[in-house]
Amino acid sequence: MGVSRAGTMEVPWLGQSVLRREDLRLTTGRGRYVDDVTPEGCLHLAFARSPLAHGRLVAIDAEAAKAEEGVVAVFTAADLGALGKNAINPIVPGIAEAPFEALARESVTALGQPVAAVVATSAATARDAALLVEIDVEPLAMEAPGEGAVSTSQEVTSGDVASAFEAADKVVSVTVAHSLLAPTPLEPRATLATVADGELTVWCSTQTPYRIREDLARILGLPPERIRVIAPDVGGAFGGKASIYPEDVMVAFAARHLNAPVKWVSPRSDDFLAASHGRGATSTAEMAFSADGRARALKAELVFQQGSWMTYSAAVPPNNALRILPGPYAIDALDLSARAHMTHRAAVGIYRGAGRPEAAILLDRLMEEGARALDIDPVEIRRRNLISAAALPLDTATGARIDSGDFAQLLDAVEAEAGYGRLRAAQARRRAAGEVVGIGLCLYIEPCGQGWESAEAALCCNGRFRATTGASAQGQGRETTFAQIAADALGTNPDLIDIRHGDTSEAERGLGALASRSTAIGGSAMRLACDALRGKIVERAAALLQCAPERVVFRAGRVYADDETGASVTLADLAGNVLGPEGAPEDVAISTTEIYHAKGEAWASGCCLAMVAVDPDTGVLDVEKLVWIDDAGVVVNPLLAQGQMMGGLAQGLGEALLERLVYDDDGQLLTGSLMDYALPRAGDMPPVQIGKIETRSPSNALGAKGVGEAGCIGIPAAVFNAVADAVSPFGANDLQMPLTSEKLWRAIRQTPHVATSGNGR
Ligand code: SMO
């Protein structure tokens, strides 16, 4: 892949692998995260948290904590008065009410729920004193996951499902149980609040600063314009920082009450306990096939866990999973349901993929089992069922509109790139020699990007551009890609463009960075704002250079008249001409604002193939080969897109092979640290061949689609199918993620086949 440094060329910048302008700063300790911001007189907050998952709060004794030297205040719910509630995205009708308390009031409903907040002059003192708060809880009964109140519920039926199942030649069924996962960004949650002249300023490690402002305004009863929220550098989020938390509210409340800066930085263990979890759904499904391998009907029941309160996007994972079905496959008869149950656990919210992985693995497990049952090649059976490119855009029975894609081309590309026929031949040879080898596929589609985002573009007196986006950033390289988008629109070099984001005092409105939408929607807004700015500059320049507007040409930091005069003016002089001699270098001379509403929703897609080998003696899995073709539409920066794919791949492998939050029957978390929760490491990364096809999205101005979540969507299903294929000769068919060595060892060993085949030992 060609890599160019900003400055070596002008247009087109779209499609160039420009190196990230953020990296020097971020990799040399010059990033500025919430914990790097410590105003004069800053106080530090720590939480005393519920020791039980469910109980009646009998008493809180904070006397010992209050007596500690350096402790300034200890808050309990009684000190808070009446506070408002958080907002929940009403993405589906009939979402149940759920509690939202900054501190637990009469009862505790999850392990680790904040019960008291200790504010002290140092973070260490606050944490030590928090341990002295005595919380007396009378245990109450816990419902098992799947038994609690239903928070969201949806159903979709279409076609004649009963007849299709009656007429089927084969019916296959699968159950996929997703573990609860911890999003685990490098930087845990963190919030700092300061108060000055009645204005509240909140630094928050968040994906959605504008939403934090609105929620704080409602919860604390303040006008939103008196609140400024800043998302400075954010060290990863993955969906876990897309909602306000009780802790954020408590920090802001304490700062206002004490009239002092108050900071809380979540210890890693508090994030394990009380940051939102992801996944956790159990899906059961049946697919009816005719003998030719055509899938005729799909029945699916998706049961999600909600946790004890609802994040803003609480309904998104079940809704996404449901509306994606039946994925890239043309199946007319559907009987689908998705619901979520409240549980005595941390909130379960969006996590990289947010319902898309659940849909992808369910469908492709069914395809894989269908292929096995009908003895049709897994690539071939998928090919027979694909929605054709000619059928797009397609309005689906679940109410989605798949805007674009070419699923057959993806499958063909993976088959060719992997050398599929040779891989199958090698598998057969190795199996005959006693090896445990499998090949698996996943063909996924993913909704990514609808709705609106804002952008502002300006020419400053110093001749530089300032482009501000309402989308924020948590490590994606947004400043680099958005400068490329702006540079193309402005006919200039990205080096001349400063990108601003993550501060509600800058762009007037904004949405944030989530749902694989920022490039498609935020990038389109940026493109249009810069197009408009260019138009305004052209008008000015034409007047100044006394030429026709269509003769105005941009080059580097200058505007030329492309006529016999050859007259030109620098952008700085042009800006100076607008503002006159009073204009300071940073002052804005010409600006535009764009609130961009996408025409529809962009749908990305992709296909993964995995080849795995399992060591029969140890169960150790080796992912020998991964081939992955993704269609993210128009790609702004291939290098950064590939980086997103690699990150998603790591987290997708994490779900498939390693990660699992484990609670015991009493609701105690057994995996509360990175010693017990197995994140993938560099050494776990397999070799991967990444390629792309490009079908432009007709839904937004850039033609772009999302890519950041793709690895979490396609990789687990492909790896799972490969493992299922590997162990299929042993009759093992009840595997669930994570596919640990122990499970694989047992799968190979426990089956009667092993004793007679001589495959195992
Ligand atoms: S799971 Mo994403 O940050 O919408």
Short mmCIF file of N, CA and C and ligand atoms in Angstrom, two decimals, residues 207 237-240 242 316 350-354 356 474 513-516 709, ligand 1:
data_model
loop_
_atom_site.label_atom_id
_atom_site.label_comp_id
_atom_site.label_asym_id
_atom_site.label_seq_id
_atom_site.Cartn_x
_atom_site.Cartn_y
_atom_site.Cartn_z
N GLN A 207 -17.77 9.34 23.84
CA GLN A 207 -17.98 9.33 22.39
C GLN A 207 -19.00 10.40 21.98
N ALA A 237 -13.06 3.51 23.17
CA ALA A 237 -14.41 3.57 23.74
C ALA A 237 -15.21 2.32 23.38
N PHE A 238 -15.30 2.03 22.08
CA PHE A 238 -15.91 0.79 21.58
C PHE A 238 -17.39 0.65 21.96
N GLY A 239 -18.06 1.76 22.16
CA GLY A 239 -19.47 1.72 22.56
C GLY A 239 -19.66 1.92 24.05
N GLY A 240 -18.63 1.64 24.83
CA GLY A 240 -18.73 1.74 26.29
C GLY A 240 -18.73 3.18 26.81
N ALA A 242 -20.59 5.74 25.14
CA ALA A 242 -21.55 6.44 24.29
C ALA A 242 -22.77 6.90 25.08
N VAL A 316 -30.40 -0.67 21.14
CA VAL A 316 -29.76 -0.79 19.83
C VAL A 316 -29.32 -2.23 19.49
N ILE A 350 -24.20 -1.02 23.99
CA ILE A 350 -23.55 -1.28 22.71
C ILE A 350 -22.07 -1.58 22.94
N TYR A 351 -21.54 -2.46 22.18
CA TYR A 351 -20.11 -2.75 22.16
C TYR A 351 -19.76 -3.12 20.72
N ARG A 352 -18.71 -2.54 20.22
CA ARG A 352 -18.23 -2.71 18.84
C ARG A 352 -18.97 -3.81 18.08
N GLY A 353 -19.89 -3.41 17.26
CA GLY A 353 -20.73 -4.37 16.54
C GLY A 353 -22.20 -4.21 16.89
N ALA A 354 -22.49 -4.15 18.21
CA ALA A 354 -23.82 -3.75 18.70
C ALA A 354 -24.99 -4.44 17.98
N ARG A 356 -24.85 -6.44 15.44
CA ARG A 356 -24.46 -6.97 14.13
C ARG A 356 -23.75 -8.31 14.26
N GLN A 474 -12.01 8.93 19.20
CA GLN A 474 -11.39 8.21 20.33
C GLN A 474 -10.26 7.32 19.83
N ALA A 513 -19.20 10.04 17.90
CA ALA A 513 -18.51 8.98 17.16
C ALA A 513 -18.99 7.64 17.65
N LEU A 514 -19.87 7.02 16.88
CA LEU A 514 -20.39 5.70 17.24
C LEU A 514 -21.10 5.12 16.03
N ALA A 515 -21.45 3.85 16.11
CA ALA A 515 -22.30 3.21 15.11
C ALA A 515 -21.68 3.25 13.70
N SER A 516 -20.37 3.27 13.61
CA SER A 516 -19.67 3.26 12.32
C SER A 516 -20.18 4.34 11.39
N GLU A 709 -16.40 -1.57 12.91
CA GLU A 709 -17.00 -2.67 13.66
C GLU A 709 -16.89 -4.00 12.92
S1 SMO B 1 -20.68 -0.05 19.56
MO1 SMO B 1 -20.34 1.77 18.73
O1 SMO B 1 -19.34 2.68 19.60
O2 SMO B 1 -21.81 2.32 18.21
#
